[in-house]
Short mmCIF file of C-alpha atoms and ligand atoms in Angstrom, two decimals:
data_model
loop_
_atom_site.label_atom_id
_atom_site.label_comp_id
_atom_site.label_asym_id
_atom_site.label_seq_id
_atom_site.Cartn_x
_atom_site.Cartn_y
_atom_site.Cartn_z
CA MET A 10 -338.61 73.31 99.64
CA LYS A 11 -335.00 72.43 100.82
CA ILE A 12 -332.52 74.77 99.49
CA GLN A 13 -328.92 73.81 100.52
CA SER A 14 -326.82 75.55 97.43
CA PRO A 15 -326.47 79.39 97.76
CA ILE A 16 -327.10 79.58 93.83
CA LEU A 17 -330.42 77.76 94.36
CA ALA A 18 -331.47 79.63 97.59
CA ALA A 19 -330.48 83.05 95.31
CA ILE A 20 -332.81 82.00 92.71
CA ALA A 21 -335.36 81.24 95.01
CA ALA A 22 -335.07 84.26 96.57
CA LEU A 23 -335.43 86.32 93.36
CA MET A 24 -338.55 84.45 92.52
CA LEU A 25 -339.88 84.94 95.91
CA THR A 26 -339.25 88.77 96.46
CA GLY A 27 -342.12 89.43 94.09
CA CYS A 28 -344.60 88.18 96.36
CA THR A 29 -343.51 88.00 99.84
CA GLY A 30 -342.42 91.61 100.25
CA SER A 31 -339.93 94.31 99.76
CA ALA A 32 -336.60 93.43 97.91
CA SER A 33 -334.54 94.27 101.12
CA GLU A 34 -336.04 91.71 103.08
CA PRO A 35 -333.66 88.65 103.61
CA THR A 36 -334.63 85.38 102.04
CA ASP A 37 -331.48 83.06 102.40
CA LEU A 38 -330.64 81.94 105.58
CA ALA A 39 -327.27 80.85 104.24
CA LYS A 40 -326.12 84.36 104.14
CA ASN A 41 -326.35 85.02 107.93
CA SER A 42 -323.39 86.66 109.50
CA ILE A 43 -324.30 84.78 112.91
CA ILE A 44 -321.05 84.73 115.40
CA PRO A 45 -320.31 82.17 116.45
CA LYS A 46 -320.35 80.36 113.09
CA PRO A 47 -322.94 77.69 113.32
CA VAL A 48 -322.55 73.87 112.93
CA SER A 49 -325.05 73.69 110.23
CA VAL A 50 -327.89 76.05 108.18
CA THR A 51 -330.13 74.77 106.02
CA ALA A 52 -332.10 77.77 103.85
CA THR A 53 -335.49 77.54 102.60
CA GLY A 54 -336.05 80.35 100.54
CA LYS A 55 -338.78 82.20 102.28
CA SER A 56 -339.10 84.73 105.14
CA PHE A 57 -340.53 84.78 108.84
CA THR A 58 -341.74 88.49 109.78
CA LEU A 59 -342.29 89.37 113.48
CA THR A 60 -345.51 91.49 113.74
CA SER A 61 -347.34 93.27 116.60
CA LYS A 62 -349.44 90.00 116.69
CA SER A 63 -346.35 87.79 117.54
CA ASP A 64 -345.72 86.32 121.16
CA ILE A 65 -343.46 84.34 122.64
CA PHE A 66 -344.93 80.81 123.62
CA ILE A 67 -343.49 78.47 126.05
CA MET A 68 -345.41 75.19 127.01
CA PRO A 69 -346.60 74.69 130.57
CA GLY A 70 -344.98 72.58 132.56
CA ALA A 71 -341.44 73.59 131.17
CA PRO A 72 -339.00 74.65 133.87
CA ALA A 73 -338.77 78.49 135.15
CA GLU A 74 -335.54 79.07 133.35
CA LEU A 75 -337.23 79.01 130.04
CA SER A 76 -340.04 81.69 131.33
CA PHE A 77 -336.66 83.72 132.02
CA ILE A 78 -335.68 83.07 128.75
CA GLY A 79 -338.76 84.11 127.24
CA ASN A 80 -338.74 87.44 129.20
CA TYR A 81 -335.26 88.12 128.64
CA LEU A 82 -335.96 87.76 124.72
CA ALA A 83 -339.14 90.06 125.08
CA ASP A 84 -337.16 92.73 127.13
CA LYS A 85 -334.43 92.66 124.28
CA LEU A 86 -336.82 92.68 121.09
CA ASN A 87 -339.31 94.84 122.40
CA PRO A 88 -337.78 98.52 123.23
CA SER A 89 -336.39 98.41 119.64
CA THR A 90 -339.34 96.56 117.74
CA GLY A 91 -342.28 98.19 119.70
CA LEU A 92 -343.90 94.67 119.03
CA GLY A 93 -344.77 94.25 122.73
CA LEU A 94 -344.02 90.72 122.44
CA GLN A 95 -345.49 88.94 125.60
CA VAL A 96 -344.59 85.54 127.07
CA ILE A 97 -347.46 83.01 126.76
CA THR A 98 -347.54 79.99 129.36
CA ASP A 99 -350.96 79.34 129.86
CA GLY A 100 -351.17 76.48 127.41
CA ARG A 101 -352.35 78.48 124.36
CA LYS A 102 -350.98 77.35 120.98
CA PRO A 103 -348.48 79.68 118.83
CA GLY A 104 -349.89 80.87 115.96
CA LYS A 105 -348.52 82.57 112.73
CA GLY A 106 -345.49 84.97 113.47
CA ASP A 107 -345.27 83.55 116.92
CA ILE A 108 -341.94 82.25 118.37
CA LEU A 109 -341.90 78.81 120.41
CA LEU A 110 -339.46 77.92 123.07
CA SER A 111 -339.59 74.43 123.94
CA LEU A 112 -337.32 71.74 125.52
CA THR A 113 -336.77 68.34 123.51
CA GLU A 114 -335.12 65.33 124.84
CA GLY A 115 -332.42 62.87 123.69
CA ASP A 116 -331.25 64.80 120.76
CA ALA A 117 -327.84 63.58 121.65
CA GLU A 118 -325.80 65.65 118.86
CA LEU A 119 -326.89 68.92 120.51
CA GLY A 120 -325.72 68.07 123.87
CA ASP A 121 -326.19 70.12 126.82
CA GLU A 122 -325.68 73.60 125.15
CA GLY A 123 -326.91 73.09 121.77
CA TYR A 124 -329.91 74.30 120.24
CA GLU A 125 -332.15 73.53 116.99
CA LEU A 126 -333.94 76.45 115.04
CA VAL A 127 -336.66 75.90 112.57
CA ILE A 128 -338.05 78.96 110.74
CA THR A 129 -340.72 78.83 108.68
CA ASP A 130 -342.89 81.18 107.30
CA LYS A 131 -345.46 80.81 110.09
CA SER A 132 -343.16 80.10 113.01
CA LEU A 133 -340.03 80.22 114.83
CA THR A 134 -339.06 77.69 117.14
CA VAL A 135 -335.85 77.13 119.20
CA SER A 136 -335.71 73.79 120.96
CA ALA A 137 -333.12 72.33 122.81
CA ASN A 138 -332.10 69.47 125.55
CA LYS A 139 -331.31 72.18 128.24
CA PRO A 140 -332.36 75.48 128.91
CA ALA A 141 -328.89 76.66 128.08
CA GLY A 142 -329.35 75.51 124.49
CA VAL A 143 -332.66 77.34 124.26
CA PHE A 144 -330.61 80.79 125.62
CA HIS A 145 -327.74 80.29 123.16
CA GLY A 146 -330.74 79.72 120.39
CA ILE A 147 -332.27 83.15 121.24
CA GLN A 148 -328.73 84.73 120.72
CA THR A 149 -328.89 83.28 117.48
CA VAL A 150 -332.24 84.63 116.98
CA SER A 151 -331.15 87.97 117.78
CA GLN A 152 -328.24 88.03 115.44
CA LEU A 153 -330.65 86.85 112.58
CA LEU A 154 -332.52 89.82 113.03
CA PRO A 155 -331.90 93.20 111.53
CA HIS A 156 -329.00 95.02 113.61
CA GLU A 157 -331.29 97.81 114.87
CA VAL A 158 -332.82 95.21 117.09
CA GLU A 159 -329.79 95.90 119.38
CA ALA A 160 -331.33 99.65 119.96
CA ASP A 161 -332.78 100.57 122.96
CA THR A 162 -334.99 102.95 121.02
CA LEU A 163 -337.74 102.55 119.09
CA GLN A 164 -336.72 101.45 115.21
CA THR A 165 -338.59 100.80 112.01
CA GLY A 166 -338.41 97.12 111.30
CA PRO A 167 -339.52 95.33 109.17
CA TRP A 168 -338.53 92.31 111.74
CA THR A 169 -337.78 89.74 109.18
CA ILE A 170 -335.53 86.51 109.31
CA SER A 171 -335.08 84.23 106.63
CA THR A 172 -336.20 80.63 106.82
CA GLY A 173 -334.57 77.36 107.30
CA THR A 174 -333.20 75.30 110.00
CA ILE A 175 -330.04 75.82 112.13
CA ARG A 176 -328.51 72.88 114.49
CA ASP A 177 -325.87 73.94 116.48
CA TYR A 178 -323.66 72.83 119.46
CA PRO A 179 -320.40 73.94 120.77
CA ALA A 180 -316.86 72.41 120.18
CA TYR A 181 -315.67 73.17 123.82
CA GLY A 182 -317.57 72.92 126.89
CA TYR A 183 -315.33 75.72 128.56
CA ARG A 184 -315.70 79.07 126.64
CA GLY A 185 -314.44 81.82 128.83
CA VAL A 186 -313.00 85.03 129.30
CA MET A 187 -311.07 86.50 132.56
CA ARG A 188 -311.33 90.02 134.01
CA ASP A 189 -308.88 91.39 136.29
CA VAL A 190 -310.51 93.61 138.74
CA ALA A 191 -307.46 93.87 140.91
CA ARG A 192 -305.16 96.30 138.92
CA HIS A 193 -308.30 98.53 138.66
CA PHE A 194 -311.52 97.94 140.38
CA PHE A 195 -314.78 97.51 137.69
CA GLY A 196 -318.20 98.12 139.95
CA PRO A 197 -320.70 95.39 139.60
CA GLU A 198 -322.78 97.46 137.01
CA ASP A 199 -319.94 97.38 134.96
CA ILE A 200 -319.54 93.39 135.24
CA LYS A 201 -323.32 92.99 134.82
CA ARG A 202 -322.85 95.13 131.16
CA TYR A 203 -320.33 92.73 130.17
CA ILE A 204 -322.09 89.70 131.34
CA ASP A 205 -324.76 90.84 128.90
CA GLN A 206 -322.16 91.07 125.98
CA LEU A 207 -320.75 87.63 126.67
CA ALA A 208 -324.35 86.32 126.40
CA LEU A 209 -324.46 87.52 123.01
CA TYR A 210 -321.42 85.31 121.71
CA LYS A 211 -322.39 82.24 124.02
CA ILE A 212 -319.65 82.55 125.98
CA ASN A 213 -320.12 80.47 129.13
CA VAL A 214 -317.40 81.15 131.82
CA LEU A 215 -316.45 84.64 133.36
CA HIS A 216 -313.19 84.15 135.40
CA MET A 217 -312.79 87.03 138.14
CA HIS A 218 -309.43 87.91 138.93
CA LEU A 219 -310.22 89.01 142.62
CA SER A 220 -306.84 89.84 144.09
CA ASP A 221 -303.65 90.94 143.60
CA ASP A 222 -300.56 93.31 144.73
CA GLN A 223 -302.61 96.25 144.18
CA GLY A 224 -305.86 95.34 145.51
CA TRP A 225 -308.31 92.96 147.55
CA ARG A 226 -311.82 92.96 145.72
CA ILE A 227 -314.09 90.53 147.64
CA GLU A 228 -315.40 91.12 151.38
CA ILE A 229 -314.41 88.41 153.52
CA LYS A 230 -316.03 88.50 156.63
CA SER A 231 -313.38 86.68 158.89
CA TRP A 232 -310.40 88.78 157.58
CA PRO A 233 -312.21 92.46 157.42
CA ASN A 234 -309.25 94.21 156.51
CA LEU A 235 -308.59 92.81 153.34
CA THR A 236 -311.13 94.99 151.61
CA ALA A 237 -311.28 97.77 154.55
CA HIS A 238 -307.28 98.28 153.72
CA GLY A 239 -306.36 96.17 150.91
CA GLY A 240 -309.75 97.13 148.92
CA LYS A 241 -308.75 100.99 148.87
CA THR A 242 -305.92 100.91 146.09
CA GLU A 243 -305.27 100.11 142.62
CA VAL A 244 -302.79 100.77 140.09
CA GLY A 245 -301.99 104.48 139.43
CA GLY A 246 -303.29 105.18 143.13
CA GLY A 247 -307.02 105.68 142.83
CA GLU A 248 -309.53 104.77 145.15
CA GLY A 249 -310.24 101.08 144.12
CA GLY A 250 -313.39 99.37 145.55
CA PHE A 251 -314.31 96.14 146.45
CA TYR A 252 -317.31 93.72 146.16
CA THR A 253 -319.55 93.23 149.32
CA GLN A 254 -320.50 89.62 149.62
CA GLU A 255 -324.21 90.48 148.39
CA GLU A 256 -322.97 92.02 145.46
CA TYR A 257 -321.01 89.06 144.73
CA SER A 258 -323.78 86.83 145.12
CA ASP A 259 -325.69 89.06 142.64
CA ILE A 260 -323.15 89.08 139.96
CA VAL A 261 -322.67 85.08 140.16
CA LYS A 262 -326.96 85.17 140.32
CA TYR A 263 -326.77 87.44 137.07
CA ALA A 264 -324.48 85.54 135.33
CA ALA A 265 -326.34 82.15 136.01
CA ASP A 266 -329.57 83.41 134.82
CA ARG A 267 -327.55 83.89 131.65
CA PHE A 268 -325.82 80.70 131.88
CA ILE A 269 -322.69 82.02 132.59
CA THR A 270 -320.37 80.34 135.26
CA ILE A 271 -318.59 82.75 137.54
CA ILE A 272 -314.92 81.34 138.60
CA PRO A 273 -313.31 83.37 141.81
CA GLU A 274 -309.66 83.43 141.64
CA ILE A 275 -307.89 84.20 144.58
CA ASP A 276 -304.07 84.64 143.29
CA MET A 277 -301.17 82.98 145.81
CA PRO A 278 -299.01 82.77 146.99
CA GLY A 279 -297.55 85.44 144.79
CA HIS A 280 -299.58 88.68 143.80
CA THR A 281 -300.97 89.00 147.13
CA ASN A 282 -299.41 92.35 148.35
CA ALA A 283 -302.76 93.74 149.25
CA ALA A 284 -303.21 91.02 151.61
CA LEU A 285 -299.97 91.47 153.18
CA SER A 286 -300.45 94.79 153.51
CA SER A 287 -303.58 94.48 155.23
CA TYR A 288 -302.35 91.61 157.92
CA PRO A 289 -298.66 92.15 159.15
CA GLU A 290 -299.02 88.37 160.73
CA LEU A 291 -299.11 87.23 157.04
CA ASN A 292 -295.73 88.32 156.78
CA ARG A 293 -292.52 86.42 157.48
CA ASP A 294 -290.83 89.43 159.40
CA GLY A 295 -294.40 90.39 160.93
CA LYS A 296 -294.36 94.08 159.04
CA ALA A 297 -297.12 94.84 156.60
CA PRO A 298 -295.44 96.32 153.45
CA GLU A 299 -296.79 99.33 151.96
CA PRO A 300 -299.85 99.25 149.62
CA TYR A 301 -298.84 98.76 146.12
CA THR A 302 -300.06 101.06 142.89
CA GLY A 303 -297.37 99.90 140.40
CA ILE A 304 -297.25 97.37 137.70
CA ASN A 305 -294.33 95.03 138.72
CA VAL A 306 -295.03 91.64 139.27
CA GLY A 307 -293.34 88.94 141.10
CA PHE A 308 -292.09 90.56 144.53
CA SER A 309 -294.83 89.35 146.97
CA THR A 310 -295.34 86.01 148.70
CA LEU A 311 -297.33 84.53 151.26
CA ASP A 312 -295.18 82.90 153.73
CA THR A 313 -295.68 79.20 152.82
CA ARG A 314 -294.17 77.76 156.10
CA SER A 315 -296.58 79.73 158.56
CA GLU A 316 -300.00 77.58 159.70
CA LEU A 317 -301.48 80.81 159.69
CA THR A 318 -301.23 81.14 156.08
CA TYR A 319 -303.16 78.13 155.66
CA LYS A 320 -306.08 79.31 158.14
CA PHE A 321 -306.44 82.39 156.23
CA VAL A 322 -306.51 80.37 152.52
CA ASN A 323 -308.87 78.03 154.39
CA ASP A 324 -311.26 80.91 155.62
CA VAL A 325 -310.75 82.87 152.25
CA ALA A 326 -311.40 79.84 150.10
CA GLY A 327 -314.56 78.62 152.25
CA GLU A 328 -316.16 81.97 152.44
CA ILE A 329 -315.84 82.27 148.21
CA ALA A 330 -316.79 78.89 147.74
CA ALA A 331 -319.99 79.03 149.62
CA LEU A 332 -320.94 81.93 147.66
CA THR A 333 -319.98 80.11 144.33
CA PRO A 334 -322.27 77.44 143.08
CA GLY A 335 -319.67 76.59 139.91
CA GLU A 336 -317.51 73.80 140.09
CA TYR A 337 -314.23 75.68 140.14
CA PHE A 338 -311.98 77.97 142.44
CA HIS A 339 -308.86 79.75 140.83
CA ILE A 340 -306.02 79.79 143.15
CA GLY A 341 -303.61 81.44 140.63
CA GLY A 342 -300.14 80.21 141.40
CA ASP A 343 -298.58 82.38 138.41
CA GLU A 344 -295.37 84.55 138.74
CA SER A 345 -294.23 83.50 142.37
CA HIS A 346 -290.69 84.57 141.75
CA SER A 347 -290.32 85.14 145.61
CA THR A 348 -291.38 81.81 146.83
CA ARG A 349 -288.67 79.25 146.80
CA ILE A 350 -289.53 76.44 144.29
CA ASP A 351 -289.72 73.36 146.84
CA ASP A 352 -291.91 76.10 149.29
CA TYR A 353 -294.17 76.73 146.20
CA ILE A 354 -294.85 73.11 145.43
CA CYS A 355 -295.50 72.46 149.33
CA PHE A 356 -298.12 75.61 149.26
CA VAL A 357 -299.91 74.43 146.01
CA ASN A 358 -300.42 70.91 147.14
CA ARG A 359 -301.72 71.83 150.78
CA VAL A 360 -304.10 74.89 148.72
CA GLN A 361 -305.35 71.87 146.51
CA GLU A 362 -306.37 69.94 149.78
CA ILE A 363 -308.12 73.18 151.27
CA VAL A 364 -309.94 73.99 148.02
CA GLY A 365 -311.05 70.43 147.70
CA SER A 366 -312.23 70.18 151.14
CA HIS A 367 -314.73 73.07 150.30
CA GLY A 368 -316.22 71.05 147.71
CA LYS A 369 -314.32 72.75 144.52
CA LYS A 370 -312.32 71.56 141.64
CA VAL A 371 -309.01 73.67 141.30
CA ILE A 372 -307.77 75.81 138.36
CA GLY A 373 -304.14 77.62 138.56
CA TRP A 374 -301.80 79.31 136.07
CA ASP A 375 -299.68 76.84 134.18
CA GLU A 376 -296.98 77.11 137.28
CA ILE A 377 -298.85 74.89 139.21
CA ALA A 378 -298.39 71.66 136.91
CA HIS A 379 -295.02 71.95 139.22
CA SER A 380 -296.94 70.68 142.39
CA THR A 381 -298.99 67.37 142.62
CA LEU A 382 -301.83 67.60 140.85
CA LYS A 383 -305.22 66.35 142.28
CA PRO A 384 -307.53 64.51 140.34
CA GLY A 385 -309.93 66.96 138.19
CA ALA A 386 -307.33 70.01 138.35
CA VAL A 387 -307.22 72.09 135.10
CA VAL A 388 -303.90 73.76 134.28
CA GLN A 389 -304.25 77.31 132.31
CA TYR A 390 -301.72 77.39 130.05
CA TRP A 391 -300.79 81.32 129.70
CA ALA A 392 -296.99 81.13 129.21
CA ARG A 393 -294.86 77.74 129.36
CA ALA A 394 -296.24 74.97 127.09
CA ALA A 395 -293.65 72.89 128.81
CA ASN A 396 -295.82 73.54 132.40
CA ALA A 397 -298.95 72.57 130.40
CA ILE A 398 -297.46 69.39 129.20
CA MET A 399 -296.51 68.61 132.68
CA GLY A 400 -299.98 68.76 133.65
CA VAL A 401 -300.99 66.49 130.91
CA SER A 402 -298.61 64.25 131.70
CA GLN A 403 -300.34 63.84 135.25
CA GLY A 404 -303.52 63.57 134.09
CA ALA A 405 -304.77 66.93 134.31
CA LYS A 406 -306.85 68.74 131.75
CA VAL A 407 -305.58 72.07 129.88
CA LEU A 408 -307.30 75.48 129.66
CA MET A 409 -305.96 77.51 126.89
CA SER A 410 -305.23 80.75 126.96
CA PRO A 411 -301.98 81.20 125.12
CA CYS A 412 -300.92 85.00 125.75
CA GLN A 413 -299.74 85.52 122.02
CA TYR A 414 -303.27 84.90 120.83
CA ALA A 415 -305.73 84.82 123.55
CA TYR A 416 -304.36 88.03 125.92
CA SER A 417 -307.20 90.75 125.75
CA ASP A 418 -304.73 93.22 127.18
CA MET A 419 -302.35 93.06 124.53
CA GLN A 420 -302.26 95.88 122.11
CA TYR A 421 -303.53 95.50 118.64
CA ASP A 422 -300.40 97.43 116.98
CA THR A 423 -298.01 99.98 117.89
CA ALA A 424 -300.17 102.30 117.64
CA SER A 425 -302.87 101.24 120.51
CA ILE A 426 -303.56 103.39 123.01
CA PHE A 427 -304.02 100.77 125.71
CA GLY A 428 -302.56 97.81 126.56
CA LEU A 429 -299.28 95.97 127.01
CA HIS A 430 -296.84 94.19 124.47
CA TRP A 431 -294.91 91.90 126.15
CA ALA A 432 -296.39 88.87 124.92
CA ALA A 433 -297.50 90.03 121.21
CA TYR A 434 -299.16 92.77 119.40
CA ILE A 435 -302.30 90.74 118.45
CA GLU A 436 -304.42 92.30 115.82
CA VAL A 437 -307.78 90.70 115.26
CA ASP A 438 -306.75 88.21 112.57
CA ASP A 439 -304.29 86.94 115.28
CA ALA A 440 -306.68 86.50 117.83
CA TYR A 441 -308.65 84.55 115.73
CA ASN A 442 -306.36 82.54 113.90
CA TRP A 443 -305.37 79.74 116.38
CA ASP A 444 -306.61 76.37 117.07
CA PRO A 445 -306.27 75.52 120.66
CA ALA A 446 -306.26 71.49 119.49
CA THR A 447 -303.11 72.15 117.46
CA LEU A 448 -301.11 74.77 118.79
CA VAL A 449 -298.87 72.75 121.21
CA PRO A 450 -298.39 69.18 119.60
CA GLU A 451 -298.20 67.77 123.11
CA ILE A 452 -301.63 69.14 123.78
CA THR A 453 -304.48 67.36 121.93
CA ARG A 454 -308.11 67.91 121.91
CA GLU A 455 -308.81 65.52 124.41
CA ASN A 456 -306.56 66.88 127.09
CA ILE A 457 -308.45 70.42 126.13
CA VAL A 458 -311.47 71.93 128.53
CA GLY A 459 -311.92 74.70 126.15
CA VAL A 460 -310.66 78.62 125.92
CA GLU A 461 -310.12 81.72 127.95
CA ALA A 462 -309.09 85.03 126.93
CA PRO A 463 -307.97 87.10 130.05
CA LEU A 464 -308.16 90.74 130.14
CA TRP A 465 -305.34 92.36 132.48
CA ALA A 466 -306.42 95.76 133.83
CA GLU A 467 -303.11 97.64 134.50
CA THR A 468 -303.64 99.93 131.46
CA ILE A 469 -307.35 100.34 131.48
CA SER A 470 -309.41 102.03 134.15
CA THR A 471 -312.75 102.61 132.63
CA TYR A 472 -315.40 100.63 131.26
CA LYS A 473 -315.01 102.17 127.82
CA GLU A 474 -311.25 101.54 128.01
CA ALA A 475 -312.04 97.58 128.82
CA GLU A 476 -314.45 97.64 125.69
CA TYR A 477 -311.86 98.92 123.29
CA LEU A 478 -309.54 96.02 124.51
CA ILE A 479 -312.15 93.51 124.48
CA PHE A 480 -314.20 94.67 121.32
CA PRO A 481 -313.82 93.38 118.18
CA ARG A 482 -311.46 90.14 119.52
CA LEU A 483 -313.98 88.83 121.84
CA PRO A 484 -316.62 87.70 119.20
CA GLY A 485 -313.67 85.61 117.33
CA TYR A 486 -312.25 84.22 120.75
CA ALA A 487 -316.10 83.17 121.05
CA GLU A 488 -315.73 81.43 117.72
CA VAL A 489 -312.58 79.46 118.53
CA GLY A 490 -314.53 78.04 121.52
CA TRP A 491 -317.73 77.13 119.54
CA THR A 492 -316.94 76.54 116.31
CA GLN A 493 -315.10 73.66 115.09
CA ALA A 494 -311.41 74.47 113.59
CA TRP A 495 -312.32 72.89 110.13
CA MET A 496 -314.98 75.31 109.72
CA ARG A 497 -313.36 78.53 110.56
CA ASN A 498 -311.48 81.10 108.00
CA TRP A 499 -310.30 84.15 108.68
CA ASP A 500 -311.14 85.57 105.26
CA GLU A 501 -314.96 84.39 105.62
CA TYR A 502 -315.10 85.37 109.47
CA LYS A 503 -314.23 88.96 108.87
CA THR A 504 -317.29 89.47 106.79
CA ARG A 505 -319.19 88.34 109.27
CA LEU A 506 -317.54 90.56 111.79
CA ALA A 507 -317.74 93.63 109.67
CA SER A 508 -321.69 93.43 109.72
CA HIS A 509 -321.44 93.07 113.32
CA GLY A 510 -319.93 96.56 113.75
CA LEU A 511 -323.48 97.84 112.72
CA ARG A 512 -324.51 95.91 115.89
CA MET A 513 -321.52 97.16 118.23
CA GLN A 514 -322.24 100.77 117.12
CA ILE A 515 -325.83 100.75 117.98
CA MET A 516 -324.82 99.11 121.22
CA ASP A 517 -322.59 101.52 121.83
CA ILE A 518 -319.53 99.41 122.23
CA ASN A 519 -316.26 101.52 122.06
CA PHE A 520 -314.90 98.85 119.32
CA TYR A 521 -311.45 98.95 118.04
CA ARG A 522 -311.87 99.92 114.14
CA SER A 523 -309.30 97.29 112.76
CA PRO A 524 -308.01 98.07 109.16
CA LEU A 525 -308.00 94.23 108.53
CA VAL A 526 -312.07 94.13 108.59
CA PRO A 527 -314.13 95.55 105.84
CA TRP A 528 -316.40 97.38 108.44
CA GLU A 529 -320.21 98.00 107.70
CA LEU A 530 -320.68 101.36 109.67
CA GLU A 531 -323.04 104.01 109.93
CA GLY A 532 -321.56 107.59 109.48
CA GLU A 533 -318.13 106.55 109.73
C1 TNX B 621 -298.78 88.40 133.35
S1 TNX B 621 -300.76 86.71 132.74
C2 TNX B 621 -299.64 88.07 134.43
C3 TNX B 621 -300.54 89.35 135.17
C4 TNX B 621 -299.95 90.28 134.20
C5 TNX B 621 -300.02 90.12 132.91
C6 TNX B 621 -300.13 91.49 132.09
C7 TNX B 621 -300.46 85.79 134.43
C8 TNX B 621 -300.97 84.64 134.83
N1 TNX B 621 -299.67 86.87 135.00
O1 TNX B 621 -300.04 89.13 136.45
O2 TNX B 621 -301.44 91.28 134.66
O3 TNX B 621 -299.01 89.46 132.55
O4 TNX B 621 -300.36 91.30 130.64
#
């Protein structure tokens, strides 16, 4: 029985509750609260239940990533469901109540990240062309289960999902967020927890802002004072910190296992006081400035006319590129107010060559469009549309991070404790209600690689404070990147987001209880 209409599905649900179990069991897949919203959902009006007999099956010969995904799903479901799901790879066939993860080939519509979920009353199958698609598919499975599945302690269940088919794939291939770990340092454990949260919403890029005036956060073996000195400060005078190369590589691997690419950023030629303070010879006058712990911008610059500066950039980019499998290296390039424009242009042109020589493509904040962009360069639109348009006219692609909509460090409203408001107050609806492809008339769909929501860290120093700015805007940014604009609508989205309140609560996420969302919360 195929039921597409919600009314028919509701009638079917009423008819079926008598014979399939308690009235609280979901039987209409169309009434899901999946974020980001999937491309197509076809409800068939029955229900599938995970039981203590259920396991997760992977066909023999499938790539290792599929076993990793199977274990990831088991590790997620077992603590809360207590069902002891095991990953079976020995060729046994799945039976009633089992989950099957499989790779298919040549489903062109699904692309590299799409998936298909087929749920019958007997089994649940996630299939995709690539492991990334299967991984996104299991996130959808988690969201279809009751919210208690997100707990790390035993819950009662039942673990029932309504039946039907979901076919789903993203609008944009780049769905990212940025973390500023320079203004305040956030350690590897914080970043890993964040990566797991990103995976829930099918985000696939984490851009890490690794250097700024207030701190240098990644070990560079050929320039050790960058971290020995430049890593020991942060905004407000705290102790700062940095990632050793081993820790950085571990983060890269942790992210890659979750199909998230790390893009490292070394911001230059401005935003470089921490480096300048660590090495006097990088300064035009040979004198190292004091470490900086305030929140002003635009006062520092590398000496763009010194050959030593380019040796420095080459060493830094070389070491980081060698640890980073992703195709991009972010060169910053924003707010270089202390660099003459002609020097800035020469610098960005040369740095593009250096980054290219290490096998990476360049991303930079929109100001880099003043230079001559190399093929493959991406301009990250944050402030000036004119810059991004200049990039497009050079054939570059644009990454959309318009500060009035996509800046996670902007306050929600005038009462917000954390955050800034120089670009805007960004309530949860403002963060959701924009279309990357129509925001700037001159920048059209084919010019855009995707969407990124940056989180600058001047006003936040703990994980919980960061969470408060990230949630609940993050699910909205994920949907802006994943779901076609014509399928998105705030009034409908907010009811789905409302039900994610219970999930965020049970995961102990410190989220902003926006008055615009009809939250379903426990005990509040
Ligand atoms: C502007 S956005 C900056 C950052 C600040 C941010 C604060 C951008 C490319 N530059 O240096 O942290 O504003 O909102």
